[in-house]
CSV table of C-alpha atoms in Angstrom, one decimal:
chain,number,residue,atom,x,y,z
A,1,GLU,CA,-106.7,-63.4,-55.7
A,2,LYS,CA,-105.0,-66.6,-56.5
A,3,GLU,CA,-103.2,-64.9,-59.4
A,4,ILE,CA,-102.1,-62.1,-57.2
A,5,LEU,CA,-100.8,-64.5,-54.6
A,6,ARG,CA,-99.0,-66.6,-57.1
A,7,SER,CA,-97.4,-63.5,-58.6
A,8,THR,CA,-96.1,-62.4,-55.2
A,9,GLN,CA,-94.6,-65.8,-54.5
A,10,ASN,CA,-92.9,-65.7,-57.8
A,11,ASP,CA,-91.4,-62.3,-57.0
A,12,LYS,CA,-90.0,-63.6,-53.7
A,13,GLU,CA,-88.5,-66.6,-55.4
A,14,ARG,CA,-86.9,-64.6,-58.3
A,15,PRO,CA,-83.2,-64.0,-57.6
A,16,ASP,CA,-81.8,-60.4,-57.2
A,17,ASN,CA,-80.2,-59.6,-60.6
A,18,THR,CA,-78.7,-56.2,-59.5
A,19,PRO,CA,-75.1,-56.2,-60.5
A,20,LYS,CA,-72.6,-56.2,-57.6
A,21,PRO,CA,-68.9,-55.0,-57.8
A,22,PRO,CA,-66.5,-57.8,-58.2
A,23,PHE,CA,-64.3,-58.7,-55.3
A,24,SER,CA,-61.1,-57.7,-57.2
A,25,LYS,CA,-62.3,-54.0,-57.4
A,26,LYS,CA,-62.8,-53.8,-53.7
A,27,LEU,CA,-59.4,-55.2,-53.2
A,28,ILE,CA,-57.9,-52.7,-55.6
A,29,THR,CA,-59.6,-49.8,-53.8
A,30,ILE,CA,-58.3,-51.0,-50.4
A,31,ILE,CA,-54.8,-51.5,-51.7
A,32,SER,CA,-54.9,-48.0,-53.3
A,33,ALA,CA,-56.0,-46.4,-50.0
A,34,VAL,CA,-53.3,-48.3,-48.1
A,35,ALA,CA,-50.7,-47.3,-50.7
A,36,ILE,CA,-51.7,-43.6,-50.5
A,37,CYS,CA,-51.3,-43.8,-46.7
A,38,ILE,CA,-47.9,-45.5,-47.0
A,39,ILE,CA,-46.7,-42.9,-49.6
A,40,ALA,CA,-47.9,-40.1,-47.3
A,41,VAL,CA,-46.0,-41.6,-44.4
A,42,LEU,CA,-42.9,-42.2,-46.4
A,43,PHE,CA,-43.0,-38.6,-47.8
A,44,GLY,CA,-43.4,-37.3,-44.3
A,45,ILE,CA,-40.4,-39.3,-43.1
A,46,LYS,CA,-38.4,-38.1,-46.1
A,47,SER,CA,-39.3,-34.5,-45.4
A,48,CYS,CA,-38.3,-34.9,-41.8
A,49,ASP,CA,-35.0,-36.6,-42.8
A,50,ASP,CA,-34.4,-33.8,-45.3
A,51,ARG,CA,-35.0,-31.1,-42.6
A,52,LYS,CA,-32.7,-32.9,-40.2
A,53,ALA,CA,-30.0,-33.2,-42.8
A,54,ALA,CA,-30.3,-29.5,-43.6
A,55,GLU,CA,-30.1,-28.6,-40.0
A,56,ALA,CA,-27.1,-30.9,-39.5
A,57,GLU,CA,-25.4,-29.3,-42.6
A,58,ALA,CA,-26.1,-25.8,-41.2
A,59,GLN,CA,-24.6,-26.8,-37.9
A,60,ARG,CA,-21.5,-28.3,-39.5
A,61,THR,CA,-21.0,-25.2,-41.6
A,62,LYS,CA,-21.4,-23.0,-38.6
A,63,ALA,CA,-18.9,-25.2,-36.6
A,64,ILE,CA,-16.3,-25.0,-39.5
A,65,ALA,CA,-16.7,-21.2,-39.6
A,66,GLU,CA,-16.2,-20.9,-35.9
A,67,GLN,CA,-13.1,-23.1,-36.1
A,68,GLN,CA,-11.7,-21.0,-38.8
A,69,ARG,CA,-12.4,-17.8,-36.8
A,70,LEU,CA,-10.7,-19.2,-33.7
A,71,ALA,CA,-7.7,-20.4,-35.8
A,72,LYS,CA,-7.4,-16.9,-37.3
A,73,GLU,CA,-7.6,-15.3,-33.9
A,74,GLU,CA,-5.0,-17.7,-32.5
A,75,ALA,CA,-2.7,-17.0,-35.4
A,76,GLU,CA,-3.1,-13.3,-35.0
A,77,TYR,CA,-2.5,-13.6,-31.2
A,78,ALA,CA,0.6,-15.7,-31.8
A,79,ARG,CA,1.9,-13.1,-34.3
A,80,THR,CA,1.3,-10.1,-31.9
A,81,HIS,CA,2.0,-11.7,-28.5
A,82,GLY,CA,5.0,-13.6,-27.2
A,83,LYS,CA,7.9,-13.6,-24.8
A,84,ILE,CA,11.4,-12.2,-25.0
A,85,ASN,CA,13.8,-13.6,-22.4
A,86,GLY,CA,10.8,-15.0,-20.4
A,87,HIS,CA,8.8,-11.7,-20.3
A,88,GLU,CA,5.6,-11.2,-22.2
A,89,TYR,CA,5.1,-8.5,-24.8
A,90,VAL,CA,2.2,-7.1,-26.9
A,91,ASP,CA,2.5,-5.7,-30.4
A,92,LEU,CA,0.2,-2.7,-30.4
A,93,GLY,CA,1.0,-1.8,-34.0
A,94,LEU,CA,3.6,0.7,-33.0
A,95,SER,CA,7.4,1.0,-33.6
A,96,VAL,CA,8.2,-1.2,-30.6
A,97,LYS,CA,6.7,-4.0,-28.6
A,98,TRP,CA,5.4,-3.1,-25.1
A,99,ALA,CA,5.8,-5.3,-22.1
A,100,THR,CA,2.6,-6.5,-20.4
A,101,CYS,CA,4.0,-5.9,-16.9
A,102,ASN,CA,6.1,-3.4,-15.0
A,103,VAL,CA,9.6,-4.3,-13.9
A,104,GLY,CA,9.2,-6.1,-10.6
A,105,ALA,CA,5.6,-7.1,-11.2
A,106,SER,CA,4.3,-10.5,-12.2
A,107,THR,CA,0.9,-9.4,-13.5
A,108,PRO,CA,-0.3,-6.5,-15.6
A,109,GLU,CA,-2.0,-5.0,-12.5
A,110,GLY,CA,1.1,-5.1,-10.4
A,111,TYR,CA,2.8,-1.8,-9.6
A,112,GLY,CA,6.2,-3.4,-9.6
A,113,ASP,CA,9.3,-1.7,-8.1
A,114,TYR,CA,10.3,1.9,-8.2
A,115,TYR,CA,13.7,3.1,-9.2
A,116,ALA,CA,15.5,6.4,-9.4
A,117,TRP,CA,16.5,7.2,-13.0
A,118,GLY,CA,19.7,5.6,-13.9
A,119,GLU,CA,19.7,3.3,-10.9
A,120,THR,CA,19.0,-0.5,-10.9
A,121,LYS,CA,18.3,-1.1,-7.2
A,122,GLU,CA,15.3,-0.3,-5.0
A,123,LYS,CA,15.6,2.0,-2.1
A,124,ASP,CA,13.5,2.9,0.9
A,125,ASP,CA,13.9,6.7,0.3
A,126,TYR,CA,14.6,8.7,-2.8
A,127,TYR,CA,16.6,11.8,-2.3
A,128,TRP,CA,19.5,13.7,-3.9
A,129,SER,CA,21.6,12.8,-1.0
A,130,ASN,CA,21.4,9.1,-1.8
A,131,TYR,CA,21.2,9.4,-5.6
A,132,LYS,CA,23.9,7.4,-7.4
A,133,TRP,CA,24.9,10.1,-9.9
A,134,TYR,CA,24.9,13.1,-7.6
A,135,ASN,CA,27.8,14.6,-5.7
A,136,CYS,CA,26.5,16.0,-2.5
A,137,SER,CA,29.7,17.9,-1.6
A,138,ASP,CA,29.4,20.3,-4.5
A,139,GLY,CA,25.8,19.8,-5.7
A,140,THR,CA,26.8,18.6,-9.2
A,141,MET,CA,25.9,15.6,-11.3
A,142,THR,CA,28.6,13.0,-12.1
A,143,LYS,CA,27.0,11.4,-15.2
A,144,TYR,CA,24.4,12.3,-17.8
A,145,CYS,CA,25.3,16.0,-17.6
A,146,ARG,CA,27.9,18.4,-18.9
A,147,VAL,CA,30.6,15.9,-17.9
A,148,ASP,CA,29.6,13.5,-20.7
A,149,TYR,CA,26.7,15.2,-22.5
A,150,LYS,CA,24.8,11.9,-22.5
A,151,THR,CA,21.0,12.3,-22.7
A,152,VAL,CA,20.1,8.6,-22.9
A,153,LEU,CA,20.9,5.9,-20.3
A,154,ASP,CA,23.6,3.4,-21.0
A,155,PRO,CA,22.5,-0.2,-21.0
A,156,ASN,CA,24.1,-1.0,-17.6
A,157,ASP,CA,22.2,1.9,-16.1
A,158,ASP,CA,18.9,0.9,-17.7
A,159,VAL,CA,17.0,-1.1,-15.1
A,160,ALA,CA,14.7,-2.7,-17.7
A,161,HIS,CA,17.7,-4.1,-19.5
A,162,VAL,CA,19.6,-5.0,-16.3
A,163,LYS,CA,16.6,-6.8,-14.8
A,164,TRP,CA,15.1,-8.4,-17.8
A,165,GLY,CA,18.1,-8.8,-20.2
A,166,GLY,CA,17.8,-9.6,-23.9
A,167,SER,CA,16.5,-6.7,-26.0
A,168,TRP,CA,14.4,-5.2,-23.2
A,169,ARG,CA,15.0,-1.5,-22.4
A,170,MET,CA,13.3,1.6,-21.1
A,171,PRO,CA,11.2,3.5,-23.7
A,172,THR,CA,12.5,6.7,-25.3
A,173,LYS,CA,10.5,9.9,-25.0
A,174,ALA,CA,9.5,9.5,-28.7
A,175,GLU,CA,8.2,6.0,-28.1
A,176,GLN,CA,6.1,7.2,-25.1
A,177,ASP,CA,4.8,10.1,-27.3
A,178,GLU,CA,3.9,7.5,-29.9
A,179,LEU,CA,2.0,5.4,-27.3
A,180,ARG,CA,0.2,8.6,-26.2
A,181,ALA,CA,-0.7,9.9,-29.6
A,182,LYS,CA,-1.6,6.7,-31.6
A,183,CYS,CA,-3.4,4.7,-28.9
A,184,THR,CA,-6.8,5.0,-27.3
A,185,TRP,CA,-6.7,5.5,-23.5
A,186,SER,CA,-9.6,4.3,-21.3
A,187,ASP,CA,-9.8,4.6,-17.6
A,188,ILE,CA,-10.8,1.2,-16.2
A,189,THR,CA,-10.5,-1.0,-13.1
A,190,GLN,CA,-8.9,-4.3,-13.9
A,191,ASN,CA,-9.0,-7.1,-11.3
A,192,GLY,CA,-9.6,-4.4,-8.6
A,193,VAL,CA,-6.8,-2.1,-9.7
A,194,LYS,CA,-7.4,1.3,-11.3
A,195,GLY,CA,-5.5,2.3,-14.3
A,196,CYS,CA,-5.7,2.7,-18.1
A,197,LYS,CA,-6.4,0.3,-20.9
A,198,VAL,CA,-4.2,1.4,-23.8
A,199,THR,CA,-5.4,0.1,-27.2
A,200,GLY,CA,-3.1,0.3,-30.2
A,201,PRO,CA,-4.0,0.9,-33.8
A,202,ASN,CA,-4.2,-2.9,-34.4
A,203,GLY,CA,-6.7,-3.5,-31.6
A,204,ASN,CA,-4.3,-5.1,-29.1
A,205,SER,CA,-4.0,-3.5,-25.7
A,206,ILE,CA,-1.9,-3.2,-22.5
A,207,PHE,CA,-2.9,-2.2,-19.0
A,208,LEU,CA,-1.0,0.5,-17.1
A,209,PRO,CA,-1.9,0.5,-13.4
A,210,ALA,CA,-2.2,3.9,-11.7
A,211,VAL,CA,1.2,3.7,-9.9
A,212,SER,CA,1.6,5.8,-6.8
A,213,SER,CA,4.8,7.3,-8.2
A,214,GLY,CA,2.7,9.1,-10.7
A,215,GLY,CA,4.2,7.7,-13.9
A,216,TYR,CA,6.7,5.6,-15.9
A,217,TRP,CA,10.3,6.6,-16.6
A,218,SER,CA,11.6,7.1,-20.1
A,219,ILE,CA,15.2,6.5,-21.0
A,220,SER,CA,15.6,10.1,-22.1
A,221,LEU,CA,16.4,13.4,-20.4
A,222,CYS,CA,14.2,16.4,-21.2
A,223,ASP,CA,15.2,19.7,-22.5
A,224,ILE,CA,14.0,21.2,-19.2
A,225,ASP,CA,16.3,21.8,-16.3
A,226,PHE,CA,15.9,22.7,-12.7
A,227,ASP,CA,18.8,24.4,-10.9
A,228,GLY,CA,21.0,23.5,-13.8
A,229,ILE,CA,20.1,19.8,-13.7
A,230,ARG,CA,18.0,18.5,-16.6
A,231,LEU,CA,14.8,16.7,-15.7
A,232,VAL,CA,13.7,13.3,-17.0
A,233,CYS,CA,10.7,12.7,-19.2
A,234,PHE,CA,8.1,10.3,-17.9
A,235,LEU,CA,4.7,9.0,-19.0
A,236,GLY,CA,1.7,9.5,-16.7
A,237,TYR,CA,-0.3,6.3,-16.2
A,238,ASN,CA,-3.3,8.1,-17.9
A,239,GLY,CA,-1.3,9.2,-20.9
A,240,SER,CA,-0.2,12.6,-19.6
A,241,ASP,CA,3.2,14.1,-20.5
A,242,GLY,CA,5.5,14.8,-17.5
A,243,TRP,CA,9.0,15.4,-16.4
A,244,GLY,CA,10.6,15.0,-13.0
A,245,SER,CA,13.7,14.9,-10.9
A,246,ARG,CA,15.9,12.0,-11.7
A,247,CYS,CA,16.4,11.1,-8.1
A,248,SER,CA,12.7,10.3,-7.7
A,249,GLY,CA,11.5,6.7,-7.6
A,250,ARG,CA,9.1,5.8,-10.5
A,251,ALA,CA,7.8,2.7,-12.2
A,252,VAL,CA,9.3,1.2,-15.4
A,253,ARG,CA,7.4,-0.4,-18.3
A,254,PRO,CA,9.9,-1.9,-20.7
A,255,VAL,CA,9.9,-2.0,-24.5
A,256,SER,CA,11.7,-4.1,-27.1
A,257,GLU,CA,12.2,-4.0,-30.9
C-alpha cells in the first residue's frame, strides 16, 4: 500500500509534458482570420464601387445619347421650321413651304378671315352684287376673264401676299393637289377645334381647321365655268377637291418657296 501511495503522489507531482502550440502560432492564426475578413470586406467594397461606377457610366452614356438625339431633333426642326416676314412655316417635304396659320389667325386652330377670290378686304356679306371684279349692270367680269385671259391672281389681288408680304402667296391648284396626294390626312380635334392633321413625306405636319366656309382658296381658276364665269379651285379642309364661285368668302392658307 505504501508503494501504491507513493506512486500516486509521484504521478501528481510529475509535470504535464504534453506539447502545447506556441503562442506565435495562435497569433498567426488570429491574424490570418482577421486578414481574410478584411480582404472579404475590401473585395465587397470594390465590387460595390465597380457596380456603382458601371451604373454611373451607363447613365452618362444614356445622357449623352439623349443630348445627341435632342440636338439632332433641334437641328432638323430648325431646318424645316422658321419664319418668313414674321409668319411661321413648316417644310412638309413638298415643293413649297406651308404656313402654320390662316390669314387673319394667330394660332393653327384659328379660322382666320374670309375673303372673296381676288379681294383683300373682309366683308359682312359675299354676293355678286358687291364683288370687286363683277359688273352688275351687264353681268360680266371685269378681270380674270376673257378681258385679260388671266387665270392666276396678280400679287396685288392675292390677299396672302398683300397681308403677309415677303414671298407669301396663295397656293396654286397644283400645290394643293400635291398636298392632297403626297400627305397623310387625319381627322383630329386640336385644342378643342375640329380639323385635319396633314403630315408630309418628311414627317412634319400642319393643322387645317374645319373652316365654316368649307375650304381654302387657291390662286388659280378652274377649267369649269358657271353661266360663262369660270369657277375657282379650292381645297377642302379634309383634303377634298372643290371649286366654287369667286364671290364667295373662304379661308386662305398661304405658301412660300
